XYZ file of N, CA and C in Angstrom:
861
model
N 108.843 123.723 125.435
C 108.323 123.160 123.969
C 108.531 121.579 124.469
N 107.678 120.844 124.084
C 107.670 119.523 124.281
C 108.330 118.756 123.208
N 108.799 117.685 123.332
C 109.495 116.844 122.432
C 108.748 116.525 121.067
N 107.394 116.332 121.518
C 106.472 116.013 120.517
C 106.322 117.164 119.266
N 106.071 118.359 119.861
C 106.070 119.594 119.085
C 107.482 119.718 118.433
N 108.508 119.674 118.976
C 110.011 119.930 118.243
C 110.192 119.051 117.222
N 109.665 117.706 117.250
C 109.969 116.529 116.433
C 109.052 117.271 115.265
N 107.802 117.311 115.434
C 106.943 117.925 114.362
C 107.359 119.177 113.558
N 107.896 120.254 114.336
C 108.627 120.907 113.635
C 109.817 120.611 112.629
N 110.743 119.836 113.196
C 111.737 119.142 112.467
C 111.042 118.393 111.185
N 110.062 117.597 111.657
C 109.501 116.622 110.460
C 108.978 117.782 109.208
N 108.417 118.691 109.588
C 107.817 119.591 108.256
C 109.050 120.428 107.779
N 109.971 120.885 108.507
C 111.340 121.289 107.781
C 111.927 120.432 106.824
N 111.904 118.962 107.089
C 112.565 117.897 106.092
C 111.726 118.139 105.150
N 110.187 118.081 105.463
C 109.476 117.941 104.091
C 109.498 118.832 103.233
N 109.862 120.329 103.629
C 110.024 121.359 102.808
C 111.129 121.514 102.013
N 112.376 120.858 102.487
C 113.655 120.754 101.946
C 113.486 119.777 100.852
N 112.671 119.087 100.846
C 112.519 117.902 99.676
C 113.642 116.943 99.849
N 114.820 117.298 99.881
C 116.078 116.323 99.930
C 115.829 115.510 101.001
N 115.311 115.991 102.157
C 115.251 115.358 103.508
C 113.933 114.620 103.718
N 113.299 114.553 102.717
C 111.832 113.833 102.970
C 112.135 112.434 103.669
N 112.848 111.565 103.125
C 113.081 110.220 103.887
C 113.250 110.499 105.311
N 114.126 111.213 105.803
C 114.249 111.473 107.135
C 113.174 112.064 107.853
N 112.355 113.183 107.034
C 111.012 113.413 107.552
C 110.059 112.455 107.830
N 109.858 111.333 106.925
C 109.052 110.357 107.158
C 109.416 109.548 108.390
N 110.568 109.194 108.797
C 111.201 108.379 109.736
C 110.625 109.142 111.092
N 110.883 110.420 111.098
C 110.497 111.280 112.434
C 109.095 111.289 112.662
N 108.398 111.467 111.444
C 106.892 111.442 111.879
C 106.302 110.333 112.050
N 107.026 109.089 111.765
C 106.255 107.779 112.156
C 106.727 107.470 113.468
N 107.878 107.713 113.900
C 108.264 107.211 115.090
C 108.511 108.432 116.305
N 108.244 109.578 116.101
C 108.525 110.501 116.933
C 107.464 111.644 117.129
N 106.454 111.582 116.275
C 105.385 112.673 116.370
C 104.074 112.303 116.846
N 103.208 112.744 117.323
C 101.847 112.163 117.912
C 101.039 112.546 116.773
N 101.077 112.511 115.483
C 100.075 112.746 114.701
C 99.300 111.532 114.662
N 97.933 111.682 113.971
C 97.095 110.743 113.885
C 97.478 109.540 112.910
N 97.165 108.396 113.201
C 97.845 107.288 112.432
C 97.385 107.252 111.024
N 96.222 107.912 110.661
C 95.649 107.878 109.319
C 96.244 108.963 108.461
N 96.804 110.165 109.329
C 97.401 111.125 108.692
C 98.985 110.621 108.274
N 99.353 110.003 109.171
C 100.822 109.158 108.851
C 100.918 108.461 107.783
N 99.882 107.427 107.574
C 99.645 106.661 106.505
C 99.676 107.309 105.021
N 98.786 108.304 105.142
C 98.464 109.158 104.033
C 99.669 109.794 103.430
N 100.310 110.324 104.463
C 101.417 111.549 104.090
C 102.698 110.356 103.778
N 102.839 109.293 104.528
C 103.932 108.338 104.060
C 103.870 107.942 102.613
N 102.543 107.389 102.069
C 102.547 106.804 100.785
C 102.664 108.128 99.837
N 102.063 109.209 100.043
C 102.096 110.336 99.101
C 103.430 110.946 98.837
N 104.402 110.949 100.057
C 105.609 111.628 99.859
C 106.510 110.642 99.378
N 106.351 109.233 99.475
C 107.116 108.481 99.216
C 107.121 108.315 97.595
N 105.828 108.272 97.155
C 105.641 108.280 95.715
C 106.201 109.673 95.050
N 105.939 110.762 95.447
C 106.545 112.090 95.275
C 107.868 112.072 95.028
N 108.882 111.383 96.083
C 110.163 111.415 96.251
C 110.741 110.536 95.187
N 110.001 109.333 94.973
C 110.457 108.469 94.012
C 110.282 108.760 92.452
N 109.225 109.711 92.370
C 108.935 110.147 91.022
C 109.987 111.272 90.901
N 110.268 111.901 91.815
C 111.412 113.119 91.554
C 112.749 112.649 91.375
N 113.093 111.405 92.042
C 114.302 110.744 91.641
C 114.090 110.154 90.151
N 113.121 109.754 89.832
C 113.080 108.958 88.287
C 113.211 110.382 87.347
N 112.793 111.548 87.724
C 112.522 112.563 86.848
C 113.994 113.113 86.541
N 114.735 113.312 88.095
C 116.134 113.732 87.558
C 117.078 112.898 86.879
N 117.216 111.486 87.338
C 118.210 110.561 86.757
C 117.641 109.897 85.624
N 116.538 109.584 85.205
C 116.102 108.979 84.100
C 115.374 109.550 82.959
N 114.781 110.734 83.301
C 113.955 111.491 82.252
C 114.946 112.680 81.694
N 115.238 112.584 80.425
C 116.095 113.940 79.766
C 115.158 114.133 78.603
N 115.410 115.282 78.016
C 115.008 115.868 76.891
C 115.794 115.070 75.558
N 114.980 114.783 74.672
C 115.372 114.206 73.468
C 116.340 115.345 72.534
N 117.655 115.389 72.567
C 118.382 116.209 71.835
C 118.812 115.547 70.528
N 118.512 115.919 69.535
C 118.735 115.321 68.101
C 119.549 116.424 67.190
N 120.814 116.297 67.251
C 121.471 117.283 66.329
C 121.912 117.093 65.089
N 121.291 115.862 64.458
C 121.524 115.609 63.152
C 121.130 116.346 62.017
N 120.030 117.190 62.533
C 119.590 118.197 61.436
C 120.343 119.568 61.568
N 121.130 119.812 62.396
C 121.824 120.945 62.816
C 122.661 121.533 61.626
N 122.586 122.689 61.183
C 123.751 122.995 60.012
C 124.400 124.419 60.704
N 125.686 124.770 60.202
C 126.426 125.566 60.614
C 125.630 127.199 60.115
N 125.846 128.140 60.864
C 125.371 129.577 60.504
C 125.964 130.140 59.199
N 126.846 129.502 58.584
C 127.475 130.099 57.474
C 127.401 129.024 56.243
N 127.845 129.538 55.010
C 127.728 128.949 54.118
C 128.705 127.656 53.949
N 128.625 126.590 54.506
C 129.365 125.536 54.822
C 129.397 124.618 53.407
N 128.494 124.810 52.607
C 128.627 124.033 51.329
C 128.874 124.663 50.183
N 128.979 126.061 50.370
C 129.394 126.833 49.183
C 130.833 126.797 48.823
N 131.595 126.172 49.654
C 133.154 126.137 49.311
C 133.866 127.208 49.950
N 133.376 128.000 50.797
C 134.165 129.091 51.585
C 133.637 129.063 52.758
N 134.547 129.869 53.616
C 134.097 129.864 55.110
C 133.636 131.433 55.173
N 133.088 131.665 56.540
C 132.612 132.885 56.866
C 133.562 134.092 56.559
N 134.825 133.799 56.565
C 135.958 135.018 56.559
C 136.508 135.016 54.809
N 135.734 134.176 54.044
C 136.149 134.121 52.638
C 135.043 134.588 51.793
N 135.187 135.674 51.177
C 134.198 136.126 50.411
C 133.777 134.910 49.146
N 134.634 134.405 48.674
C 134.393 133.223 47.933
C 134.729 134.030 46.516
N 135.447 135.190 46.285
C 135.537 135.861 45.092
C 136.878 135.388 44.418
N 138.033 134.835 45.464
C 139.131 134.467 44.889
C 139.811 135.862 44.257
N 140.394 135.808 43.108
C 141.243 136.777 42.620
C 140.463 137.774 41.619
N 139.127 138.069 41.847
C 138.368 138.587 40.847
C 138.477 139.986 41.474
N 138.007 140.983 40.588
C 137.892 142.327 40.723
C 136.970 142.879 41.629
N 136.855 144.310 41.689
C 135.866 145.013 42.631
C 134.458 144.623 42.647
N 133.993 144.430 41.112
C 132.463 144.114 40.921
C 132.251 142.891 41.812
N 133.276 141.923 41.826
C 133.002 140.667 42.575
C 132.645 140.842 44.186
N 133.468 141.850 44.657
C 133.505 142.258 45.971
C 132.127 143.002 46.262
N 131.805 144.070 45.524
C 130.617 144.399 45.807
C 129.408 143.554 45.735
N 129.389 142.479 44.826
C 128.215 141.568 44.706
C 128.435 140.595 46.118
N 129.628 140.470 46.656
C 129.832 139.548 47.721
C 129.384 140.232 49.032
N 129.763 141.597 49.049
C 129.218 142.430 50.233
C 127.706 142.450 50.264
N 127.048 142.682 49.129
C 125.676 142.466 49.163
C 124.939 141.282 49.823
N 125.607 140.252 49.252
C 125.119 139.051 49.564
C 125.663 138.789 51.202
N 126.349 139.347 51.568
C 126.632 139.261 53.077
C 125.450 139.963 53.869
N 125.004 141.138 53.364
C 124.041 141.814 54.174
C 122.821 141.004 54.130
N 122.401 140.338 53.062
C 121.274 139.513 52.683
C 121.409 138.421 53.721
N 122.449 137.716 53.778
C 122.825 136.631 54.606
C 122.822 136.966 56.213
N 123.100 138.120 56.294
C 123.016 138.428 57.921
C 121.519 138.711 58.273
N 120.792 139.318 57.618
C 119.420 139.347 57.877
C 118.575 138.041 58.076
N 119.023 137.127 57.228
C 118.329 135.861 57.323
C 118.884 134.927 58.237
N 119.805 135.499 58.930
C 120.831 134.432 59.983
C 120.201 133.852 61.057
N 119.314 134.856 61.701
C 118.617 134.460 63.059
C 117.615 133.435 62.474
N 116.644 133.744 61.410
C 115.697 133.200 60.974
C 116.036 131.565 60.520
N 117.215 131.650 59.902
C 117.685 130.233 59.309
C 118.262 129.378 60.532
N 118.861 130.032 61.585
C 119.240 129.344 62.657
C 118.180 128.936 63.359
N 117.128 129.476 63.558
C 115.837 128.994 64.407
C 115.183 127.680 63.617
N 115.161 127.977 62.277
C 114.543 126.901 61.341
C 115.305 125.664 61.327
N 116.779 125.925 61.461
C 117.628 124.492 61.201
C 117.546 123.764 62.736
N 117.417 124.514 63.877
C 117.336 123.737 65.116
C 116.186 122.756 65.363
N 116.312 121.661 65.451
C 115.273 120.899 65.639
C 114.247 120.927 66.674
N 112.962 120.897 66.281
C 111.921 121.088 67.291
C 112.176 120.400 68.667
N 112.842 119.255 68.865
C 113.096 118.451 70.079
C 114.000 119.466 70.888
N 114.916 119.993 70.111
C 115.736 121.044 71.099
C 115.014 122.271 71.525
N 114.454 122.856 70.554
C 113.652 123.825 71.245
C 112.377 123.843 71.982
N 111.832 122.530 71.956
C 110.794 122.399 73.177
C 111.349 121.602 74.025
N 112.446 121.104 74.171
C 112.875 120.127 75.349
C 112.939 120.981 76.660
N 113.188 122.279 76.768
C 113.378 123.025 78.037
C 111.804 123.180 78.578
N 110.938 123.514 77.384
C 109.455 123.690 78.218
C 109.008 122.356 78.649
N 109.267 121.201 78.050
C 108.998 120.002 78.605
C 109.406 119.557 80.074
N 110.815 119.989 80.229
C 111.063 119.450 81.548
C 110.730 120.579 82.555
N 110.485 121.906 82.221
C 109.936 122.692 83.169
C 108.456 122.141 83.548
N 107.862 121.803 82.617
C 106.256 121.453 82.947
C 106.352 120.213 83.894
N 107.581 119.318 83.392
C 107.297 118.050 84.326
C 107.772 118.257 85.720
N 108.765 119.301 86.050
C 109.154 119.691 87.174
C 107.901 120.713 87.971
N 107.023 121.138 87.415
C 106.075 122.030 87.970
C 105.307 121.367 88.798
N 104.712 120.276 87.898
C 103.630 119.463 88.376
C 103.826 118.792 89.975
N 105.021 118.082 90.132
C 105.140 117.477 91.292
C 105.595 118.564 92.581
N 106.097 119.730 92.215
C 106.073 120.838 93.019
C 104.823 121.407 93.623
N 103.851 121.418 92.787
C 102.504 122.037 93.087
C 101.792 120.925 93.828
N 102.090 119.518 93.547
C 101.616 118.490 94.410
C 102.239 118.487 95.537
N 103.559 118.683 95.942
C 104.106 118.758 97.044
C 103.723 119.722 98.014
N 103.212 121.074 97.312
C 102.841 122.237 98.157
C 101.498 121.945 98.631
N 100.540 121.194 97.822
C 99.272 120.749 98.165
C 99.600 119.990 99.468
N 100.044 118.852 99.553
C 100.438 117.970 100.562
C 100.839 118.652 101.963
N 101.763 119.686 101.675
C 102.460 120.397 102.723
C 101.298 121.377 103.375
N 100.348 121.863 102.626
C 99.206 122.625 103.098
C 98.343 121.827 103.941
N 97.967 120.758 103.382
C 97.215 119.764 104.362
C 97.778 119.262 105.418
N 99.137 119.068 105.705
C 99.704 118.964 106.917
C 99.623 120.141 107.860
N 99.705 121.546 107.348
C 99.410 122.699 108.369
C 98.104 122.654 108.864
N 97.207 122.553 107.748
C 95.683 122.559 107.995
C 95.377 121.745 109.089
N 95.857 120.356 108.849
C 95.624 119.359 109.925
C 96.143 119.537 111.160
N 97.444 119.949 111.433
C 97.937 120.246 112.604
C 97.230 121.440 113.269
N 96.591 122.650 112.400
C 96.073 123.443 113.125
C 94.653 123.293 113.696
N 93.960 122.161 112.945
C 92.750 121.635 113.587
C 92.962 121.166 114.792
N 94.105 120.356 115.137
C 94.099 119.377 116.210
C 95.110 120.278 117.187
N 95.299 121.570 117.060
C 96.172 122.499 117.925
C 95.794 122.346 119.123
N 94.315 122.691 119.201
C 93.571 122.962 120.598
C 93.503 121.650 121.326
N 93.406 120.142 120.619
C 93.426 119.264 121.336
C 95.046 118.616 121.628
N 95.825 118.927 120.938
C 97.167 118.205 121.321
C 98.080 119.129 122.230
N 97.880 120.382 122.523
C 98.694 121.394 123.103
C 98.680 121.193 124.596
N 97.880 120.625 125.144
C 97.627 120.327 126.407
C 98.850 119.485 127.005
N 99.644 120.065 127.925
C 100.824 119.315 128.637
C 100.357 119.206 129.940
N 100.613 117.970 130.565
C 100.221 117.499 131.732
C 101.168 118.310 133.027
N 100.413 119.180 133.839
C 101.009 120.068 134.607
C 101.613 119.124 135.729
N 101.197 117.834 136.118
C 101.619 117.119 137.153
C 102.666 116.136 137.181
N 102.817 115.731 135.614
C 103.662 114.496 135.311
C 103.987 114.400 133.762
N 105.355 114.013 133.699
C 105.608 114.033 132.256
C 105.202 112.599 131.875
N 104.262 112.832 130.933
C 103.664 111.544 130.304
C 104.666 110.625 129.554
N 105.492 111.335 128.968
C 106.552 110.622 128.193
C 107.499 109.541 128.923
N 107.359 109.630 130.080
C 108.216 108.610 131.054
C 107.318 107.342 131.294
N 105.803 107.428 131.005
C 105.139 106.117 131.117
C 105.693 105.346 129.956
N 106.022 104.183 130.015
C 106.571 103.134 129.054
C 105.393 102.233 128.905
N 104.618 102.561 127.665
C 103.387 101.717 127.652
C 103.832 100.554 126.505
N 103.142 99.337 126.785
C 102.158 98.949 127.869
C 102.815 98.654 129.200
N 102.183 99.102 130.310
C 102.788 98.761 131.574
C 102.912 97.332 131.980
N 103.699 96.799 132.746
C 103.821 95.279 133.300
C 103.841 95.614 134.588
N 103.708 94.183 135.513
C 103.762 94.316 136.823
C 105.165 94.794 137.417
N 106.146 94.937 136.563
C 107.652 95.328 136.908
C 107.753 96.723 136.746
N 106.712 97.642 136.050
C 107.091 98.821 135.545
C 107.194 100.014 136.777
N 108.132 100.755 136.353
C 108.297 101.991 137.694
C 107.778 103.145 136.694
N 106.747 103.703 137.781
C 105.941 104.701 137.287
C 106.740 106.231 137.489
N 106.665 107.250 136.962
C 107.365 108.296 137.410
C 106.641 109.077 138.565
N 107.401 110.016 139.058
C 106.926 110.868 140.024
C 105.977 111.852 139.785
N 104.826 112.038 140.533
C 103.860 112.830 140.207
C 103.697 114.003 141.064
N 103.679 115.002 140.718
C 103.526 116.230 141.669
C 102.078 116.780 141.522
N 101.354 115.987 142.240
C 99.917 116.497 142.697
C 99.663 116.630 144.022
N 99.524 117.971 144.528
C 99.391 118.392 145.827
C 97.992 118.764 146.164
N 97.257 118.282 145.405
C 95.639 118.766 145.668
C 94.986 117.725 146.473
N 95.679 116.412 146.436
C 95.156 115.158 147.209
C 95.682 114.975 148.435
N 94.981 114.803 149.586
C 95.877 114.864 150.860
C 96.035 113.131 150.962
N 97.106 112.780 151.152
C 97.559 111.390 150.871
C 97.341 110.455 152.167
N 97.100 109.516 152.149
C 97.057 108.533 153.195
C 98.492 108.056 153.526
N 98.488 107.383 154.637
C 99.648 106.745 155.148
C 99.967 105.440 154.128
N 101.195 105.308 153.518
C 101.547 104.508 152.798
C 101.020 104.826 151.003
N 100.275 105.894 150.979
C 99.696 106.067 149.574
C 100.659 106.863 148.333
N 100.606 106.287 147.476
C 101.686 106.774 146.286
C 100.658 107.198 145.081
N 100.919 108.284 144.575
C 99.891 108.639 143.559
C 100.845 108.070 142.118
N 100.091 107.503 141.417
C 100.580 106.936 139.938
C 100.327 107.996 138.788
N 99.138 108.591 139.052
C 98.930 109.487 137.865
C 97.915 110.725 138.196
N 98.063 111.542 137.445
C 97.031 112.710 137.746
C 96.945 113.751 136.580
N 95.761 114.202 136.269
C 95.824 115.078 135.132
C 94.519 116.077 135.458
N 94.195 117.060 134.665
C 93.219 118.131 134.669
C 92.076 117.395 133.876
N 90.836 117.577 134.654
C 89.563 117.408 133.868
C 88.985 118.596 133.107
N 88.079 118.261 132.201
C 87.683 119.404 131.269
C 86.198 119.470 130.933
N 85.402 118.613 131.828
C 84.048 118.914 131.659
C 83.388 120.178 131.873
N 82.946 120.562 131.083
C 82.496 122.043 131.018
C 81.346 122.348 132.489
N 81.917 123.322 133.160
C 81.143 123.502 134.346
C 81.550 122.607 135.679
N 82.217 121.548 135.509
C 82.633 120.849 136.422
C 84.248 120.607 136.187
N 84.891 121.457 136.015
C 86.481 121.584 135.732
C 86.900 121.018 136.992
N 88.150 120.057 136.924
C 88.774 119.884 138.256
C 90.025 118.899 137.957
N 90.180 117.745 138.615
C 91.394 116.862 138.690
C 90.892 115.451 138.827
N 91.921 114.562 138.088
C 91.479 113.116 138.363
C 92.748 112.471 138.658
N 92.812 111.702 139.668
C 94.424 111.151 140.225
C 94.013 109.628 140.515
N 95.075 108.961 140.323
C 94.954 107.313 140.521
C 96.153 107.185 141.500
N 95.918 106.577 142.405
C 96.775 106.219 143.396
C 96.847 104.568 143.754
N 97.734 104.103 144.545
C 97.781 102.823 144.797
C 96.640 102.304 145.705
N 95.563 103.341 146.218
C 94.818 103.078 146.984
C 93.216 103.601 146.709
N 93.116 104.407 145.848
C 92.042 104.807 145.151
C 91.828 105.780 143.982
N 90.866 105.859 143.190
C 90.762 106.854 142.350
C 90.052 108.034 142.733
N 90.334 109.183 142.357
C 89.653 110.413 142.972
C 89.375 111.315 141.790
N 88.191 111.665 141.689
C 87.465 112.555 140.671
C 87.325 113.737 141.258
N 87.894 114.722 141.354
C 87.799 116.036 142.135
C 87.111 116.893 141.064
N 86.298 118.006 141.685
C 85.828 119.275 141.140
C 86.146 120.378 142.092
N 85.608 121.567 141.629
C 85.795 122.656 142.383
C 84.885 122.601 144.006
N 83.674 121.982 143.759
C 82.634 122.025 144.885
C 82.531 120.617 145.603
N 82.867 119.495 144.654
C 82.796 118.030 145.414
C 83.834 117.024 144.778
N 83.601 115.837 145.162
C 84.604 114.754 144.665
C 84.173 113.580 144.886
N 84.571 112.683 144.193
C 84.184 111.265 144.108
C 85.605 110.360 144.377
N 85.558 109.372 145.257
C 86.642 108.643 145.681
C 85.980 107.186 145.419
N 86.959 106.331 144.624
C 86.521 104.886 144.433
C 87.782 103.958 144.874
N 87.609 103.273 145.651
C 88.888 102.230 146.119
C 89.230 101.656 145.022
N 90.485 101.516 145.036
C 91.278 101.020 143.739
C 90.783 99.332 143.483
N 90.483 98.742 144.698
C 89.942 97.172 144.445
C 88.470 97.028 143.940
N 87.946 98.180 144.170
C 86.375 98.273 143.677
C 86.308 98.397 141.886
N 87.427 99.113 141.272
C 87.342 99.106 139.854
C 87.576 97.737 139.069
N 86.541 97.720 138.261
C 86.627 96.362 137.698
C 86.737 96.655 135.916
N 86.467 97.825 135.602
C 86.666 98.370 134.073
C 87.133 99.737 133.829
N 87.815 99.965 132.896
C 88.163 101.216 132.280
C 88.413 101.333 130.825
N 87.689 102.260 130.347
C 87.695 102.193 128.676
C 87.130 103.684 128.241
N 87.668 103.799 127.136
C 87.366 105.160 126.323
C 85.817 105.227 125.699
N 85.153 105.933 126.201
C 83.855 105.961 125.423
C 83.885 106.814 124.237
N 84.695 108.024 124.344
C 84.946 109.037 123.416
C 86.460 109.211 123.448
N 87.179 110.114 122.528
C 88.434 110.559 122.861
C 88.822 111.067 123.807
N 87.611 111.802 124.574
C 87.948 112.704 125.679
C 87.024 112.239 126.895
N 86.215 111.267 126.783
C 85.606 110.629 127.928
C 85.928 109.212 128.211
N 86.370 108.952 129.463
C 86.866 107.571 130.139
C 85.645 107.023 131.002
N 85.397 106.006 130.826
C 84.228 105.472 131.490
C 84.938 104.292 132.446
N 84.611 104.581 134.025
C 85.074 103.686 134.796
C 84.151 102.883 135.664
N 84.103 101.689 135.545
C 83.137 100.594 135.942
C 83.633 99.986 137.644
N 82.816 100.248 138.374
C 83.054 100.074 139.911
C 81.899 99.111 140.296
N 82.649 97.953 141.255
C 81.545 97.215 141.730
C 81.631 97.154 143.481
N 80.381 97.559 144.036
C 80.695 97.558 145.429
C 79.735 96.716 146.135
N 79.824 95.682 146.628
C 79.245 94.430 147.057
C 78.325 93.853 145.691
N 77.127 94.071 145.610
C 76.298 93.348 144.512
C 76.031 94.864 143.629
N 76.379 95.958 143.991
C 75.869 97.012 143.155
C 77.366 97.509 142.107
N 76.889 97.841 140.936
C 77.858 98.433 140.111
C 77.462 99.525 139.525
N 78.454 100.582 139.232
C 78.278 101.916 139.100
C 79.268 102.191 138.057
N 78.771 103.466 137.248
C 79.656 103.877 136.256
C 79.976 105.259 136.521
N 81.353 105.784 136.101
C 81.713 107.000 136.489
C 82.336 107.384 135.073
N 82.146 108.792 134.935
C 82.465 109.300 133.673
C 83.666 110.459 133.994
N 84.970 110.263 133.390
C 85.674 111.382 133.525
C 86.095 112.272 132.193
N 86.139 113.367 132.170
C 86.365 114.208 130.687
C 87.803 114.781 131.232
N 88.630 114.316 130.173
C 90.181 114.722 130.170
C 90.571 114.921 128.739
N 91.505 115.642 128.804
C 92.425 116.153 127.355
C 92.625 114.758 126.513
N 92.467 114.866 125.169
C 92.366 113.724 124.313
C 93.822 113.009 124.530
N 95.176 113.801 124.506
C 96.248 113.284 124.588
C 96.606 112.396 126.012
N 95.757 112.735 127.114
C 95.808 112.102 128.315
C 95.152 110.738 128.537
N 94.312 110.435 127.544
C 93.382 109.320 127.570
C 94.241 107.737 127.676
N 95.001 107.611 126.876
C 95.790 106.250 126.907
C 96.534 106.095 128.345
N 97.146 107.083 128.758
C 97.910 107.122 130.053
C 97.248 106.813 130.981
N 95.740 107.539 131.355
C 94.983 107.310 132.295
C 94.596 105.942 132.154
N 93.910 105.444 131.009
C 93.459 104.116 130.902
C 94.558 102.968 131.670
N 95.728 102.969 130.890
C 96.784 102.154 131.160
C 97.140 102.058 132.729
N 97.355 103.307 133.101
C 97.828 103.432 134.628
C 96.666 102.675 135.458
N 95.380 103.173 135.224
C 94.198 102.642 136.079
C 94.095 101.196 136.017
N 94.165 100.551 134.968
C 94.217 99.095 134.779
C 95.462 98.321 135.187
N 96.386 99.148 135.400
C 97.615 98.450 135.877
C 97.646 98.649 137.398
N 97.088 99.830 137.855
C 96.867 99.947 139.435
C 95.773 99.066 139.761
N 94.830 98.770 139.298
C 93.728 97.855 139.696
C 94.170 96.325 139.864
N 94.937 96.081 138.656
C 95.554 94.721 138.472
C 96.278 94.520 139.689
N 97.270 95.412 139.981
C 98.170 95.218 141.144
C 97.519 95.154 142.380
N 96.479 95.838 142.645
C 95.728 95.925 143.818
C 94.952 94.560 144.060
N 94.502 94.126 143.066
C 93.788 92.622 142.953
C 94.944 91.376 143.192
N 95.947 91.597 142.673
C 96.919 90.553 142.887
C 97.585 90.717 144.418
N 97.306 91.575 144.811
C 97.906 91.546 146.308
C 97.013 92.374 147.282
N 96.056 91.466 147.355
C 94.735 91.792 148.310
C 95.394 92.235 149.773
N 96.280 91.727 150.255
C 96.793 92.072 151.442
C 97.416 93.375 151.784
N 97.507 93.856 150.612
C 98.425 95.121 150.633
C 97.501 96.206 151.657
N 98.340 97.332 152.079
C 97.798 98.172 153.038
C 96.896 99.450 152.272
N 95.697 99.487 152.818
C 94.876 100.349 151.949
C 95.086 102.152 152.772
């Protein structure tokens, strides 16, 4: 599993945990290869969601007003729930008081609910509704992340079999040290060193693309093209998967097109420009 894929999984896990959203945003910005537009949208949305959640937890409370509450027994009648209020009167008073107790018990639940302020009765429902909406919004954003990554799965899953591209530190400088490339399909000349190699994806012409300190090789199953490195005058991305190489032979200029995985484009262009500049700066180097 590549580091980028691992960080993507950890990032999504942080988003799901809600509490670790800030950590997930940092991982997404610095350690994943998600598209820049996706990162910006998610950063703004999740930051707003997290800030709203904090405000909801710490600053928004239901308004409890207990000034209208009254006790469930007759506190204003001069006796408690354990006192019949008859004092030293006879059994007739006791019967009337027991009848009153039965009537009071039937109406106790209704009187309690009527005496509780509406703010207390409705407070719990308000809090629940305020929490549900942010959770639904968060779930929607998480679904967008999953869908976006599923769409880019076919484009981003490619891992270079010849070299670990994570070891290229872009932008390259004249003092940069390139990683070792394990590309055995090109017979090297004396003193030749391979700087970069990848597979090509042009339908019907699948093959390999390699850059050395002496040449650029575009190889297919049936044929191939080699361009001396000193003849390369330009390199650019025509599309996300097509690189255009401009070469000049005497007074003739030609263009070559190389189809490669999207996640290899920036490394191919950077290394090719780096190699061509090095070659031009040292024209006496051995070919």
